[in-house]
């Protein structure tokens, strides 16, 4: 029957990540007279399409330990600088390493907005870092917490076999309670299912 052919085409479009086209055909099939046992299948695909078109992400937290959060080695360097008339000796002492436990976290969220067929706009953000516990040996105005956040917004081709993305990105690194650097770049990736 025509409804069965539309259902098979809708499933093929669903597998090929052409969500809008699959949704339209699933709705057409649902409006027609279909056997009772097909209704749960239709509802399952329609639910999967709603899930596919929503935001996806994760958040994780844990504990960590770093034996040298200040990147010190405690060494003393002696240097002699000499001129024609005299030599001057200088000593430079590096800070002693500070050990600390930390709260480690990361969060990621992404969503694809279908443009047409297999073509999408991909929006992805991620953030990760460490929150270190303060210690009595810390300098009063020094904080060792750090965070890196990256935002990608770009083109995505997604089919049953290929996932190709070209996304400009913006990255920000935060540490010692201020922004240490910001950078822009371009990320390209291709995944192929065998």
Coordinates of N, CA and C in Angstrom, one line a residue:
X1 N 0.8 -1.2 0.0 CA 0.0 0.0 0.0 C 0.9 1.2 0.0
X2 N 0.2 2.4 -0.3 CA 1.0 3.7 -0.4 C 1.5 4.1 1.0
X3 N 0.7 3.8 2.1 CA 1.1 4.2 3.4 C 2.3 3.4 3.8
X4 N 2.4 2.1 3.5 CA 3.6 1.3 3.8 C 4.8 1.8 3.1
X5 N 4.7 2.2 1.8 CA 5.8 2.7 1.1 C 6.3 4.1 1.7
X6 N 5.3 4.9 2.1 CA 5.7 6.2 2.8 C 6.4 5.9 4.1
X7 N 5.9 4.9 4.8 CA 6.6 4.5 6.1 C 8.0 4.1 5.9
X8 N 8.2 3.3 4.9 CA 9.6 2.8 4.6 C 10.5 4.0 4.1
X9 N 10.0 4.9 3.3 CA 10.7 6.1 2.9 C 11.0 7.0 4.1
X10 N 10.0 7.1 5.0 CA 10.2 7.9 6.2 C 11.3 7.3 7.1
X11 N 11.3 6.0 7.2 CA 12.4 5.3 8.0 C 13.8 5.6 7.4
X12 N 13.8 5.5 6.0 CA 15.1 5.7 5.3 C 15.6 7.1 5.5
X13 N 14.7 8.1 5.5 CA 15.0 9.5 5.7 C 15.5 9.7 7.1
X14 N 14.8 9.0 8.1 CA 15.2 9.1 9.5 C 16.6 8.6 9.7
X15 N 16.9 7.5 9.1 CA 18.3 6.9 9.2 C 19.3 7.8 8.6
X16 N 18.9 8.5 7.5 CA 19.9 9.4 6.8 C 19.9 10.8 7.5
X17 N 19.3 11.0 8.6 CA 19.3 12.2 9.4 C 18.7 13.4 8.6
X18 N 17.7 13.1 7.8 CA 16.9 14.1 7.1 C 15.6 14.2 7.9
X19 N 15.7 14.8 9.1 CA 14.6 14.8 10.1 C 13.4 15.5 9.7
X20 N 13.5 16.7 9.1 CA 12.2 17.4 8.7 C 11.4 16.6 7.7
X21 N 12.1 16.0 6.7 CA 11.5 15.3 5.6 C 10.9 14.0 6.2
X22 N 11.6 13.3 7.1 CA 11.1 12.1 7.8 C 9.8 12.4 8.6
X23 N 9.9 13.5 9.3 CA 8.8 13.9 10.2 C 7.5 14.2 9.4
X24 N 7.6 14.8 8.3 CA 6.5 15.1 7.4 C 5.9 13.8 6.9
X25 N 6.7 12.8 6.5 CA 6.2 11.5 6.0 C 5.6 10.7 7.2
X26 N 6.2 10.7 8.3 CA 5.6 10.0 9.5 C 4.2 10.6 9.8
X27 N 4.1 11.9 9.8 CA 2.8 12.5 10.1 C 1.8 12.2 9.0
X28 N 2.2 12.1 7.8 CA 1.2 11.7 6.7 C 0.8 10.3 6.9
X29 N 1.7 9.4 7.3 CA 1.3 8.0 7.5 C 0.4 7.9 8.8
X30 N 0.7 8.7 9.8 CA -0.1 8.7 11.0 C -1.6 9.1 10.7
X31 N -1.7 10.0 9.8 CA -3.1 10.5 9.4 C -3.9 9.5 8.6
X32 N -3.2 8.6 7.9 CA -3.9 7.6 7.1 C -4.3 6.4 8.0
X33 N -5.0 5.5 7.4 CA -5.5 4.3 8.1 C -4.3 3.3 8.1
X34 N -3.8 3.1 9.3 CA -2.7 2.1 9.4 C -3.1 1.0 10.4
X35 N -2.5 -0.1 10.3 CA -2.8 -1.2 11.3 C -2.4 -0.8 12.7
X36 N -3.2 -1.3 13.7 CA -3.0 -0.9 15.1 C -1.6 -1.1 15.6
X37 N -0.9 -2.2 15.1 CA 0.4 -2.5 15.6 C 1.5 -1.6 15.0
X38 N 1.1 -0.8 14.0 CA 2.1 0.2 13.4 C 2.1 1.5 14.2
X39 N 1.0 1.8 15.0 CA 0.9 3.1 15.7 C 2.1 3.2 16.7
X40 N 2.4 2.2 17.5 CA 3.6 2.4 18.5 C 4.9 2.6 17.7
X41 N 5.1 2.0 16.5 CA 6.3 2.3 15.8 C 6.3 3.7 15.3
X42 N 5.2 4.2 14.8 CA 5.1 5.7 14.4 C 5.4 6.6 15.6
X43 N 4.8 6.3 16.7 CA 5.0 7.1 17.9 C 6.5 7.1 18.4
X44 N 7.1 5.9 18.2 CA 8.6 5.8 18.6 C 9.4 6.6 17.7
X45 N 9.2 6.6 16.4 CA 10.0 7.4 15.5 C 9.7 8.9 15.7
X46 N 8.5 9.3 16.0 CA 8.2 10.7 16.2 C 8.8 11.2 17.5
X47 N 8.8 10.4 18.5 CA 9.5 10.7 19.8 C 11.0 10.8 19.6
X48 N 11.6 9.9 18.8 CA 13.0 10.0 18.5 C 13.4 11.3 17.7
X49 N 12.5 11.7 16.8 CA 12.7 12.9 16.0 C 12.7 14.1 17.0
X50 N 11.8 14.2 17.9 CA 11.7 15.3 18.9 C 13.0 15.3 19.7
X51 N 13.5 14.1 20.1 CA 14.7 14.0 20.9 C 15.9 14.5 20.1
X52 N 16.0 14.1 18.8 CA 17.1 14.5 18.0 C 17.1 16.0 17.8
X53 N 16.0 16.7 17.7 CA 15.9 18.1 17.5 C 16.1 18.9 18.8
X54 N 16.4 18.3 19.9 CA 16.6 19.1 21.1 C 18.0 19.2 21.5
X55 N 18.3 20.0 22.5 CA 19.7 20.1 23.0 C 20.1 18.8 23.7
X56 N 21.4 18.5 23.5 CA 22.0 17.3 24.2 C 23.2 17.8 24.9
X57 N 23.5 17.1 26.0 CA 24.7 17.6 26.8 C 24.9 16.7 28.0
X58 N 25.9 17.0 28.7 CA 26.3 16.3 29.9 C 27.0 17.3 30.9
X59 N 27.0 16.9 32.1 CA 27.7 17.6 33.2 C 28.4 16.6 34.1
X60 N 29.6 16.7 34.4 CA 30.3 15.8 35.3 C 31.1 16.6 36.3
X61 N 31.2 16.0 37.5 CA 32.0 16.6 38.6 C 32.7 15.5 39.3
X62 N 33.9 15.8 39.8 CA 34.6 14.8 40.5 C 35.7 15.5 41.4
X63 N 36.5 14.7 42.0 CA 37.6 15.3 42.7 C 38.9 15.0 42.0
X64 N 39.9 15.8 42.3 CA 41.2 15.6 41.7 C 42.3 16.0 42.7
X65 N 43.5 15.8 42.3 CA 44.7 16.1 43.1 C 45.8 16.6 42.2
X66 N 46.5 17.6 42.6 CA 47.6 18.1 41.9 C 48.7 18.4 42.9
X67 N 49.9 17.8 42.6 CA 51.0 17.9 43.5 C 51.8 19.2 43.3
X68 N 51.4 20.1 42.3 CA 52.1 21.3 42.0 C 51.2 22.3 41.3
X69 N 50.3 22.8 42.1 CA 49.3 23.8 41.4 C 49.9 25.1 41.0
X70 N 51.0 25.5 41.7 CA 51.7 26.7 41.4 C 52.8 26.6 40.4
X71 N 53.1 25.4 39.9 CA 54.2 25.1 39.0 C 55.5 25.6 39.5
X72 N 55.7 25.4 40.8 CA 57.0 25.8 41.4 C 57.9 24.5 41.5
X73 N 59.2 24.8 41.7 CA 60.1 23.6 41.9 C 61.0 23.8 43.1
X74 N 60.9 25.0 43.8 CA 61.7 25.2 45.0 C 63.2 25.4 44.8
X75 N 63.6 25.4 43.6 CA 65.1 25.5 43.4 C 65.6 27.0 43.5
X76 N 66.8 27.1 43.9 CA 67.5 28.4 44.0 C 68.5 28.4 42.8
X77 N 68.5 29.5 42.0 CA 69.4 29.6 41.0 C 70.4 30.8 41.3
X78 N 71.7 30.5 41.3 CA 72.7 31.5 41.5 C 73.3 31.9 40.2
X79 N 73.4 33.2 40.0 CA 73.9 33.7 38.7 C 75.0 34.8 39.0
X80 N 76.1 34.8 38.3 CA 77.1 35.8 38.5 C 77.1 36.6 37.2
X81 N 77.0 37.9 37.3 CA 77.1 38.8 36.2 C 78.3 39.6 36.4
X82 N 79.2 39.5 35.4 CA 80.5 40.2 35.6 C 80.7 41.3 34.5
X83 N 81.3 42.3 34.9 CA 81.7 43.4 34.0 C 83.2 43.5 34.1
X84 N 83.9 44.5 33.5 CA 85.3 44.6 33.5 C 85.8 44.9 34.9
X85 N 85.0 45.5 35.8 CA 85.4 46.0 37.1 C 85.0 45.1 38.3
X86 N 83.8 44.5 38.1 CA 83.3 43.7 39.3 C 82.4 42.6 38.8
X87 N 82.1 41.7 39.8 CA 81.1 40.6 39.5 C 80.0 40.8 40.6
X88 N 78.7 40.6 40.1 CA 77.6 40.7 41.0 C 76.9 39.4 41.0
X89 N 76.7 38.8 42.2 CA 76.0 37.5 42.3 C 74.5 37.8 42.7
X90 N 73.6 37.1 42.0 CA 72.2 37.2 42.3 C 71.7 35.8 42.5
X91 N 70.7 35.7 43.4 CA 70.1 34.5 43.8 C 68.6 34.6 43.4
X92 N 68.0 33.6 42.8 CA 66.6 33.6 42.5 C 66.0 32.3 43.1
X93 N 65.1 32.4 44.0 CA 64.4 31.2 44.5 C 63.0 31.1 44.0
X94 N 62.8 29.9 43.4 CA 61.5 29.6 42.8 C 60.6 29.1 44.0
X95 N 59.3 29.3 43.9 CA 58.4 28.9 44.9 C 58.4 27.4 45.1
X96 N 58.1 27.0 46.3 CA 58.0 25.6 46.6 C 56.7 25.1 46.1
X97 N 56.6 23.8 45.5 CA 55.4 23.3 45.0 C 54.3 23.3 46.0
X98 N 53.1 23.7 45.7 CA 51.9 23.6 46.6 C 51.0 22.5 46.1
X99 N 50.7 21.6 47.0 CA 49.8 20.4 46.7 C 48.3 20.8 47.1
X100 N 47.4 20.3 46.3 CA 46.0 20.6 46.6 C 45.1 19.6 46.0
X101 N 44.0 19.4 46.7 CA 42.9 18.6 46.1 C 42.0 19.6 45.3
X102 N 41.2 19.1 44.5 CA 40.3 20.1 43.7 C 39.0 19.4 43.3
X103 N 38.1 20.3 43.0 CA 36.8 19.9 42.4 C 37.1 20.0 40.9
X104 N 36.9 18.9 40.1 CA 37.1 18.9 38.7 C 35.7 18.8 38.0
X105 N 35.5 19.6 37.0 CA 34.2 19.6 36.4 C 34.3 19.8 34.9
X106 N 33.3 19.4 34.2 CA 33.1 19.7 32.8 C 31.7 19.6 32.4
X107 N 31.4 20.4 31.4 CA 30.0 20.5 30.9 C 30.0 20.7 29.4
X108 N 29.1 20.0 28.7 CA 29.1 20.2 27.2 C 27.6 20.2 26.8
X109 N 27.3 21.0 25.8 CA 25.9 21.0 25.2 C 26.1 21.2 23.7
X110 N 25.2 20.6 23.0 CA 25.2 20.8 21.5 C 23.8 20.6 20.9
X111 N 23.6 21.2 19.8 CA 22.3 21.0 19.1 C 22.6 21.3 17.6
X112 N 21.9 20.5 16.8 CA 21.9 20.7 15.4 C 20.5 21.3 14.9
X113 N 20.6 22.3 14.1 CA 19.4 22.9 13.5 C 19.4 22.6 12.0
X114 N 18.4 21.8 11.6 CA 18.4 21.3 10.2 C 18.1 22.5 9.3
X115 N 18.9 22.7 8.3 CA 18.7 23.7 7.3 C 17.8 23.1 6.2
X116 N 18.3 22.0 5.6 CA 17.6 21.3 4.5 C 18.3 20.0 4.3
X117 N 17.5 18.9 4.1 CA 18.1 17.6 3.8 C 19.2 17.2 4.9
X118 N 20.4 16.9 4.5 CA 21.5 16.5 5.4 C 22.3 17.7 5.9
X119 N 21.9 18.9 5.6 CA 22.7 20.1 5.9 C 22.1 20.7 7.2
X120 N 23.0 21.0 8.2 CA 22.6 21.5 9.5 C 23.5 22.7 9.9
X121 N 23.0 23.4 10.9 CA 23.8 24.4 11.6 C 24.1 23.7 13.0
X122 N 25.4 23.6 13.3 CA 25.8 22.9 14.5 C 26.3 24.0 15.6
X123 N 25.7 23.9 16.8 CA 26.1 24.8 17.9 C 26.5 23.9 19.0
X124 N 27.8 24.1 19.4 CA 28.4 23.3 20.5 C 29.1 24.1 21.5
X125 N 29.0 23.9 22.7 CA 29.7 24.6 23.8 C 30.3 23.6 24.8
X126 N 31.5 23.9 25.3 CA 32.0 23.1 26.3 C 32.8 23.9 27.3
X127 N 32.8 23.5 28.5 CA 33.6 24.2 29.6 C 34.1 23.2 30.5
X128 N 35.4 23.3 30.9 CA 36.0 22.4 31.9 C 37.0 23.1 32.7
X129 N 37.3 22.6 33.9 CA 38.3 23.2 34.7 C 38.4 22.6 36.1
X130 N 39.2 23.3 37.0 CA 39.5 22.9 38.3 C 39.2 24.0 39.3
X131 N 38.6 23.6 40.4 CA 38.5 24.6 41.5 C 39.3 24.1 42.7
X132 N 40.4 24.7 43.0 CA 41.3 24.2 44.0 C 41.0 24.8 45.4
X133 N 41.3 24.0 46.4 CA 41.0 24.5 47.8 C 42.2 25.4 48.2
X134 N 41.8 26.4 48.9 CA 42.9 27.4 49.4 C 43.7 26.8 50.5
X135 N 45.0 27.2 50.7 CA 45.8 26.7 51.7 C 46.5 27.9 52.4
X136 N 47.0 27.7 53.6 CA 47.6 28.7 54.4 C 48.9 29.3 53.8
X137 N 49.6 28.4 53.0 CA 50.8 28.9 52.3 C 50.6 29.7 51.0
X138 N 49.3 29.8 50.6 CA 49.0 30.5 49.4 C 49.2 32.0 49.7
X139 N 49.7 32.7 48.6 CA 49.8 34.1 48.7 C 48.4 34.7 48.7
X140 N 48.1 35.8 49.5 CA 46.8 36.3 49.7 C 46.0 36.5 48.4
X141 N 46.6 37.0 47.3 CA 45.9 37.4 46.1 C 46.2 36.4 44.9
X142 N 46.6 35.2 45.2 CA 46.8 34.2 44.2 C 45.8 33.1 44.2
X143 N 45.1 32.9 43.1 CA 44.1 31.8 43.0 C 44.6 30.9 41.9
X144 N 44.5 29.6 42.1 CA 45.0 28.6 41.1 C 43.8 28.0 40.3
X145 N 42.6 28.4 40.5 CA 41.5 27.8 39.8 C 41.7 28.1 38.3
X146 N 41.2 27.2 37.4 CA 41.3 27.5 36.0 C 40.0 27.0 35.3
X147 N 39.7 27.5 34.2 CA 38.6 27.1 33.4 C 38.9 27.4 31.9
X148 N 38.5 26.5 31.0 CA 38.6 26.7 29.6 C 37.2 26.5 29.0
X149 N 36.7 27.5 28.2 CA 35.4 27.4 27.6 C 35.6 27.6 26.1
X150 N 34.9 26.8 25.3 CA 35.0 26.9 23.9 C 33.6 26.8 23.3
X151 N 33.3 27.7 22.3 CA 32.0 27.7 21.6 C 32.3 27.5 20.1
X152 N 31.6 26.6 19.5 CA 31.7 26.3 18.1 C 30.3 26.6 17.5
X153 N 30.3 27.3 16.4 CA 29.0 27.5 15.6 C 29.4 27.3 14.1
X154 N 28.8 26.3 13.4 CA 29.2 26.2 12.0 C 28.4 25.2 11.3
X155 N 28.9 24.8 10.1 CA 28.2 24.0 9.2 C 28.4 22.5 9.5
X156 N 27.3 21.7 9.3 CA 27.4 20.3 9.6 C 26.6 19.5 8.5
X157 N 27.3 18.5 7.9 CA 26.6 17.6 7.0 C 26.5 16.3 7.7
X158 N 25.3 15.8 7.9 CA 25.1 14.6 8.6 C 24.2 13.7 7.8
X159 N 24.7 12.5 7.5 CA 24.0 11.5 6.8 C 24.1 10.2 7.6
X160 N 23.6 9.1 7.0 CA 23.7 7.8 7.7 C 25.1 7.3 7.8
X161 N 26.0 7.7 6.9 CA 27.4 7.2 6.9 C 28.4 8.3 7.3
X162 N 28.1 9.6 7.0 CA 29.1 10.6 7.2 C 28.6 11.7 8.1
X163 N 29.5 12.3 8.9 CA 29.3 13.4 9.8 C 30.5 14.4 9.5
X164 N 30.3 15.4 8.8 CA 31.3 16.4 8.4 C 31.0 17.7 9.0
X165 N 31.9 18.4 9.7 CA 31.7 19.7 10.4 C 32.8 20.6 10.0
X166 N 32.5 21.9 9.8 CA 33.4 23.0 9.7 C 32.9 24.1 10.6
X167 N 33.6 24.3 11.7 CA 33.1 25.2 12.7 C 34.1 26.2 13.1
X168 N 33.9 27.5 12.9 CA 34.7 28.5 13.6 C 34.5 28.4 15.1
X169 N 35.6 28.7 15.9 CA 35.4 28.5 17.3 C 36.0 29.8 18.0
X170 N 35.5 29.9 19.3 CA 36.1 31.0 20.2 C 36.4 30.3 21.5
X171 N 37.6 30.5 21.9 CA 38.1 29.8 23.2 C 38.5 30.9 24.2
X172 N 38.2 30.7 25.4 CA 38.6 31.6 26.5 C 39.2 30.8 27.7
X173 N 40.3 31.2 28.2 CA 40.9 30.5 29.3 C 41.0 31.5 30.5
X174 N 40.5 31.1 31.6 CA 40.4 31.9 32.8 C 41.2 31.3 33.9
X175 N 42.0 32.1 34.6 CA 42.8 31.6 35.7 C 43.2 32.7 36.6
X176 N 43.4 32.4 37.9 CA 43.8 33.4 38.9 C 42.7 34.6 38.9
X177 N 41.5 34.2 38.7 CA 40.4 35.1 38.7 C 40.4 36.2 37.7
X178 N 41.0 35.9 36.5 CA 40.9 36.9 35.4 C 41.1 36.1 34.1
X179 N 40.8 36.7 33.0 CA 40.9 36.1 31.7 C 42.4 36.1 31.3
X180 N 43.0 34.9 31.1 CA 44.4 34.8 30.7 C 44.6 34.9 29.2
X181 N 43.7 34.3 28.4 CA 43.8 34.5 27.0 C 42.4 34.2 26.3
X182 N 42.3 34.7 25.1 CA 41.1 34.4 24.2 C 41.7 34.1 22.9
X183 N 41.1 33.1 22.2 CA 41.6 32.7 20.9 C 40.4 32.4 19.9
X184 N 40.7 32.5 18.7 CA 39.7 32.1 17.7 C 40.4 31.0 16.8
X185 N 39.6 30.2 16.2 CA 40.2 29.2 15.3 C 39.1 28.5 14.4
X186 N 39.5 27.5 13.8 CA 38.6 26.7 12.9 C 38.8 25.2 13.2
X187 N 37.7 24.5 13.4 CA 37.7 23.1 13.7 C 37.0 22.4 12.5
X188 N 37.7 21.4 12.0 CA 37.1 20.6 10.9 C 37.1 19.1 11.4
X189 N 36.1 18.4 11.2 CA 36.1 17.0 11.5 C 35.2 16.2 10.6
X190 N 35.6 14.9 10.4 CA 34.9 14.0 9.5 C 34.8 12.7 10.2
X191 N 33.6 12.2 10.4 CA 33.5 10.8 10.9 C 32.7 10.0 9.9
X192 N 33.2 8.8 9.6 CA 32.6 7.9 8.6 C 32.3 6.6 9.3
X193 N 31.1 6.1 9.1 CA 30.7 4.9 9.7 C 31.0 3.8 8.7
X194 N 31.7 2.8 9.1 CA 32.0 1.6 8.2 C 31.0 0.6 8.2

